[in-house]
């Protein structure tokens, strides 16, 4: 039986809530999601105590294995816990690798073999020990690893352990999993038993308040010259393939067919609606080409934010690949075969490759330059110096790189463009020790074998370690730089522990290493700044890397953490946004607080001007970096934005970002986004207008007054919410609309259920269908966004600009001059729904005419306004947190 001594420290709120959920369930297999630093180890050990069975913990590496043993011995006393594969102890902690050892590479052979059959004898012995140990508690720490590497093996093993109770622990949120991972996890565990997000832990005071910051940089001059040359080749390729004489079915003819709503039997193309579901990446690429006028925009498709952007180099690769695979390769024409051969030879020059019938991205020189640009190391130096000016001697910084040093030589065409070690931890330590602003930080680079640092730092560390009785040596490493290699530890774990203690004590204020070594499993609560130079974009890598700085520091109760992402962008190159795209993927699904105090998902929380589609223009980069510096310097403001200690529900809320934008073609005066209009009574003339009666040429005095009522985003949102509530798609109406202004003048609009539902006289006879908040945001985007194919338009009028308008309004003789049209959201399909929309529109905006675009008049107006926006605004979907 496991000792049941309680831990010698109080449980945190999230730990307590998790254990309460464990106590309340009778499920034999459960999994729990808690952010890094929230105490998953203690949750696992306390669960094992509750279940009172022999316990085996599987974890991803030796550092985490030691943490489990240390925590267990602190709970029940020294001498408890084991790493013996015989499983004789009441609690045994092993790594996944101790089980997942195979005697072949991939199981290839004449017949498929199960993963268990492929186990090495040592793995098979451990499996036998598990089967013979009786009823077990099996704890799978950081169980996202089993999804990535050992999931199928664990699935087979658990089938041989029917009496085992299984607890999975992870920091990776379920919404970040791939479809394959989510399917496997659901089969192994079912739905998560308890989930808590990073914002929840910060609000509870169990993680440090933090700011995510971006530093945008162009490549160096030498790198930019090289990229400019490759850009010309890409542009030539685009123009060459656009030639209508190339191919029996030219490229743009093929793409127009792909966008057609009707299938083409002869060319074996499906309609675009089918394509959107079968190949969403191709559909998105086609819609971006349509946005820029390369092809015709398909009818009936409302462009989302991701479609309202210029096509990228990746988009061109996708459409070229589709053209090759489904058109040229099937034609049987000799000229098409020759064109395919030419493409096969040409594409590698622009970082693409034709493999079979698919065009794929390769490890292109362009991407290599951006990922490993020398400008990134220079940016890291500037950030570290900035953080030192802000924090002084309290700085405890961490620079994360992809690799220690480059072993392979550079490709010939990059030999004079980049340094051999560009992008490595070695390059960063060289830059940090050579710069007068960062060398006083005593930077240290750590690897699995040694430390690399400057002379003074090396001597200070050696003196400290020798006082502890360790035999440590330093050797001069490079004649060109004052770097010394330090060796002499008994194990890599001892080396990491020594340098962590040195960092905590302030002997060094900047540690440089790889994500593999200093990411998952490394516990250093003193770290308060992370500079991310890595290219890893998986949800696990992002959460674990950023988790290094979020842990509470007992020595600094007011700790505020900052995490910097350095992004290198070649603005004029078709593939020049590859580093920006990585930056976007890193923050997709990751929560942070924006300048207005709204907790947002994705790049929007770093800067309100950031979008997933494209990097901001280069003239704005200095201002962006300066805003990041200003944010980093104001720790009180960061803490204030997080509202630590205030209530929350820990759920995501669909949100629409509405941003003013000056356009060349303005169809109406811009809407005010800060005014909150007062709803008006509905006029008696509403019926004839809604039923398609004749337009009113002269308005009553009350109707004339409408022309001076300001059009506001808030008013439009309130009209929409009331209409949705009336038809049962929201549980309440306009009282739930929230509009939060951002510092850049944009507005974040969302709908939240008010405390007193049903107020305002809205009908609730129908139960809301689907996610009400998502329904509201999707409909609002349609209402405010550019007009495409739509069944119904709603019309409002602008006043005729003339002297004496006030007197004419007073006497009821003001003429409507300009008609402005909005698409009626598709949720209002039926006549009863449209009446509800018209009533709400009249209450908040104006008594207006609804036009059926199937009539001659409606079709003519739709052709006139198609592609235009009714307001001088742009919209973008966001996810906020509450």
PDB file of C-alpha atoms in Angstrom, residues 271-365:
ATOM      1  CA  UNK A 271     -17.794  21.786 -57.604  1.00  0.00           C
ATOM      2  CA  UNK A 272     -16.135  24.315 -55.339  1.00  0.00           C
ATOM      3  CA  UNK A 273     -18.387  23.493 -52.398  1.00  0.00           C
ATOM      4  CA  UNK A 274     -17.093  19.909 -52.477  1.00  0.00           C
ATOM      5  CA  UNK A 275     -13.519  21.162 -52.836  1.00  0.00           C
ATOM      6  CA  UNK A 276     -13.830  23.309 -49.697  1.00  0.00           C
ATOM      7  CA  UNK A 277     -14.414  20.145 -47.671  1.00  0.00           C
ATOM      8  CA  UNK A 278     -12.097  17.743 -49.486  1.00  0.00           C
ATOM      9  CA  UNK A 279      -9.088  20.069 -49.824  1.00  0.00           C
ATOM     10  CA  UNK A 280      -9.450  23.169 -47.616  1.00  0.00           C
ATOM     11  CA  UNK A 281      -5.841  24.318 -48.209  1.00  0.00           C
ATOM     12  CA  UNK A 282      -6.410  24.443 -51.968  1.00  0.00           C
ATOM     13  CA  UNK A 283      -9.758  26.194 -51.487  1.00  0.00           C
ATOM     14  CA  UNK A 284      -8.159  28.845 -49.273  1.00  0.00           C
ATOM     15  CA  UNK A 285      -5.352  29.400 -51.787  1.00  0.00           C
ATOM     16  CA  UNK A 286      -7.894  29.824 -54.610  1.00  0.00           C
ATOM     17  CA  UNK A 287      -9.918  32.344 -52.606  1.00  0.00           C
ATOM     18  CA  UNK A 288      -6.795  34.414 -51.916  1.00  0.00           C
ATOM     19  CA  UNK A 289      -6.059  34.435 -55.648  1.00  0.00           C
ATOM     20  CA  UNK A 290      -9.660  35.528 -56.225  1.00  0.00           C
ATOM     21  CA  UNK A 291      -9.284  38.299 -53.643  1.00  0.00           C
ATOM     22  CA  UNK A 292      -6.464  39.791 -55.707  1.00  0.00           C
ATOM     23  CA  UNK A 293      -8.284  39.409 -59.020  1.00  0.00           C
ATOM     24  CA  UNK A 294      -6.297  36.548 -60.529  1.00  0.00           C
ATOM     25  CA  UNK A 295      -9.483  34.476 -60.881  1.00  0.00           C
ATOM     26  CA  UNK A 296     -13.219  35.060 -60.531  1.00  0.00           C
ATOM     27  CA  UNK A 297     -14.596  34.953 -56.978  1.00  0.00           C
ATOM     28  CA  UNK A 298     -17.153  32.134 -56.631  1.00  0.00           C
ATOM     29  CA  UNK A 299     -20.779  33.032 -56.006  1.00  0.00           C
ATOM     30  CA  UNK A 300     -22.253  32.275 -52.603  1.00  0.00           C
ATOM     31  CA  UNK A 301     -18.915  32.277 -50.744  1.00  0.00           C
ATOM     32  CA  UNK A 302     -18.356  34.848 -48.008  1.00  0.00           C
ATOM     33  CA  UNK A 303     -14.587  35.487 -47.809  1.00  0.00           C
ATOM     34  CA  UNK A 304     -13.192  34.958 -44.328  1.00  0.00           C
ATOM     35  CA  UNK A 305     -10.339  36.978 -42.879  1.00  0.00           C
ATOM     36  CA  UNK A 306      -7.769  34.449 -44.075  1.00  0.00           C
ATOM     37  CA  UNK A 307      -8.983  34.926 -47.658  1.00  0.00           C
ATOM     38  CA  UNK A 308      -8.687  38.717 -47.669  1.00  0.00           C
ATOM     39  CA  UNK A 309      -4.928  38.678 -48.249  1.00  0.00           C
ATOM     40  CA  UNK A 310      -2.401  38.437 -51.056  1.00  0.00           C
ATOM     41  CA  UNK A 311      -1.518  34.897 -52.169  1.00  0.00           C
ATOM     42  CA  UNK A 312       1.710  33.582 -50.682  1.00  0.00           C
ATOM     43  CA  UNK A 313       4.425  31.502 -52.273  1.00  0.00           C
ATOM     44  CA  UNK A 314       2.859  28.497 -50.555  1.00  0.00           C
ATOM     45  CA  UNK A 315      -0.468  29.313 -52.241  1.00  0.00           C
ATOM     46  CA  UNK A 316       1.167  29.303 -55.667  1.00  0.00           C
ATOM     47  CA  UNK A 317       2.827  25.975 -54.867  1.00  0.00           C
ATOM     48  CA  UNK A 318      -0.554  24.485 -53.899  1.00  0.00           C
ATOM     49  CA  UNK A 319      -2.368  25.599 -57.069  1.00  0.00           C
ATOM     50  CA  UNK A 320       0.548  24.577 -59.301  1.00  0.00           C
ATOM     51  CA  UNK A 321       0.522  21.161 -57.663  1.00  0.00           C
ATOM     52  CA  UNK A 322      -3.213  20.805 -58.234  1.00  0.00           C
ATOM     53  CA  UNK A 323      -2.810  21.806 -61.882  1.00  0.00           C
ATOM     54  CA  UNK A 324      -0.071  19.225 -62.378  1.00  0.00           C
ATOM     55  CA  UNK A 325      -1.798  16.391 -60.494  1.00  0.00           C
ATOM     56  CA  UNK A 326      -5.358  16.736 -61.745  1.00  0.00           C
ATOM     57  CA  UNK A 327      -5.013  18.416 -65.106  1.00  0.00           C
ATOM     58  CA  UNK A 328      -1.648  18.141 -66.875  1.00  0.00           C
ATOM     59  CA  UNK A 329      -0.891  14.591 -65.703  1.00  0.00           C
ATOM     60  CA  UNK A 330      -4.280  13.324 -66.856  1.00  0.00           C
ATOM     61  CA  UNK A 331      -4.386  14.902 -70.283  1.00  0.00           C
ATOM     62  CA  UNK A 332      -2.057  12.437 -72.002  1.00  0.00           C
ATOM     63  CA  UNK A 333      -0.790  15.323 -74.162  1.00  0.00           C
ATOM     64  CA  UNK A 334       2.915  15.360 -75.065  1.00  0.00           C
ATOM     65  CA  UNK A 335       3.195  19.131 -74.554  1.00  0.00           C
ATOM     66  CA  UNK A 336       1.722  18.786 -71.057  1.00  0.00           C
ATOM     67  CA  UNK A 337       4.235  16.040 -70.270  1.00  0.00           C
ATOM     68  CA  UNK A 338       7.049  18.322 -71.450  1.00  0.00           C
ATOM     69  CA  UNK A 339       5.717  21.135 -69.262  1.00  0.00           C
ATOM     70  CA  UNK A 340       5.739  18.820 -66.239  1.00  0.00           C
ATOM     71  CA  UNK A 341       9.372  17.915 -66.966  1.00  0.00           C
ATOM     72  CA  UNK A 342      10.294  21.586 -67.176  1.00  0.00           C
ATOM     73  CA  UNK A 343       8.599  22.234 -63.848  1.00  0.00           C
ATOM     74  CA  UNK A 344      10.485  19.373 -62.263  1.00  0.00           C
ATOM     75  CA  UNK A 345      13.768  21.057 -63.254  1.00  0.00           C
ATOM     76  CA  UNK A 346      12.717  24.637 -62.467  1.00  0.00           C
ATOM     77  CA  UNK A 347      10.963  24.409 -59.100  1.00  0.00           C
ATOM     78  CA  UNK A 348      13.997  23.542 -56.920  1.00  0.00           C
ATOM     79  CA  UNK A 349      15.489  26.953 -57.716  1.00  0.00           C
ATOM     80  CA  UNK A 350      12.629  28.584 -55.786  1.00  0.00           C
ATOM     81  CA  UNK A 351      12.522  26.124 -52.880  1.00  0.00           C
ATOM     82  CA  UNK A 352       9.884  23.801 -54.328  1.00  0.00           C
ATOM     83  CA  UNK A 353      10.009  20.257 -55.601  1.00  0.00           C
ATOM     84  CA  UNK A 354       7.736  18.200 -57.837  1.00  0.00           C
ATOM     85  CA  UNK A 355       7.440  14.803 -56.158  1.00  0.00           C
ATOM     86  CA  UNK A 356       5.262  12.482 -58.175  1.00  0.00           C
ATOM     87  CA  UNK A 357       2.297  14.716 -58.946  1.00  0.00           C
ATOM     88  CA  UNK A 358       2.631  16.966 -55.892  1.00  0.00           C
ATOM     89  CA  UNK A 359       4.487  20.267 -55.528  1.00  0.00           C
ATOM     90  CA  UNK A 360       6.085  20.373 -52.078  1.00  0.00           C
ATOM     91  CA  UNK A 361       8.056  22.852 -50.079  1.00  0.00           C
ATOM     92  CA  UNK A 362      11.648  21.771 -49.563  1.00  0.00           C
ATOM     93  CA  UNK A 363      14.167  22.976 -47.007  1.00  0.00           C
ATOM     94  CA  UNK A 364      14.669  25.920 -49.290  1.00  0.00           C
ATOM     95  CA  UNK A 365      17.646  28.258 -49.054  1.00  0.00           C
TER      96      UNK A 365
END
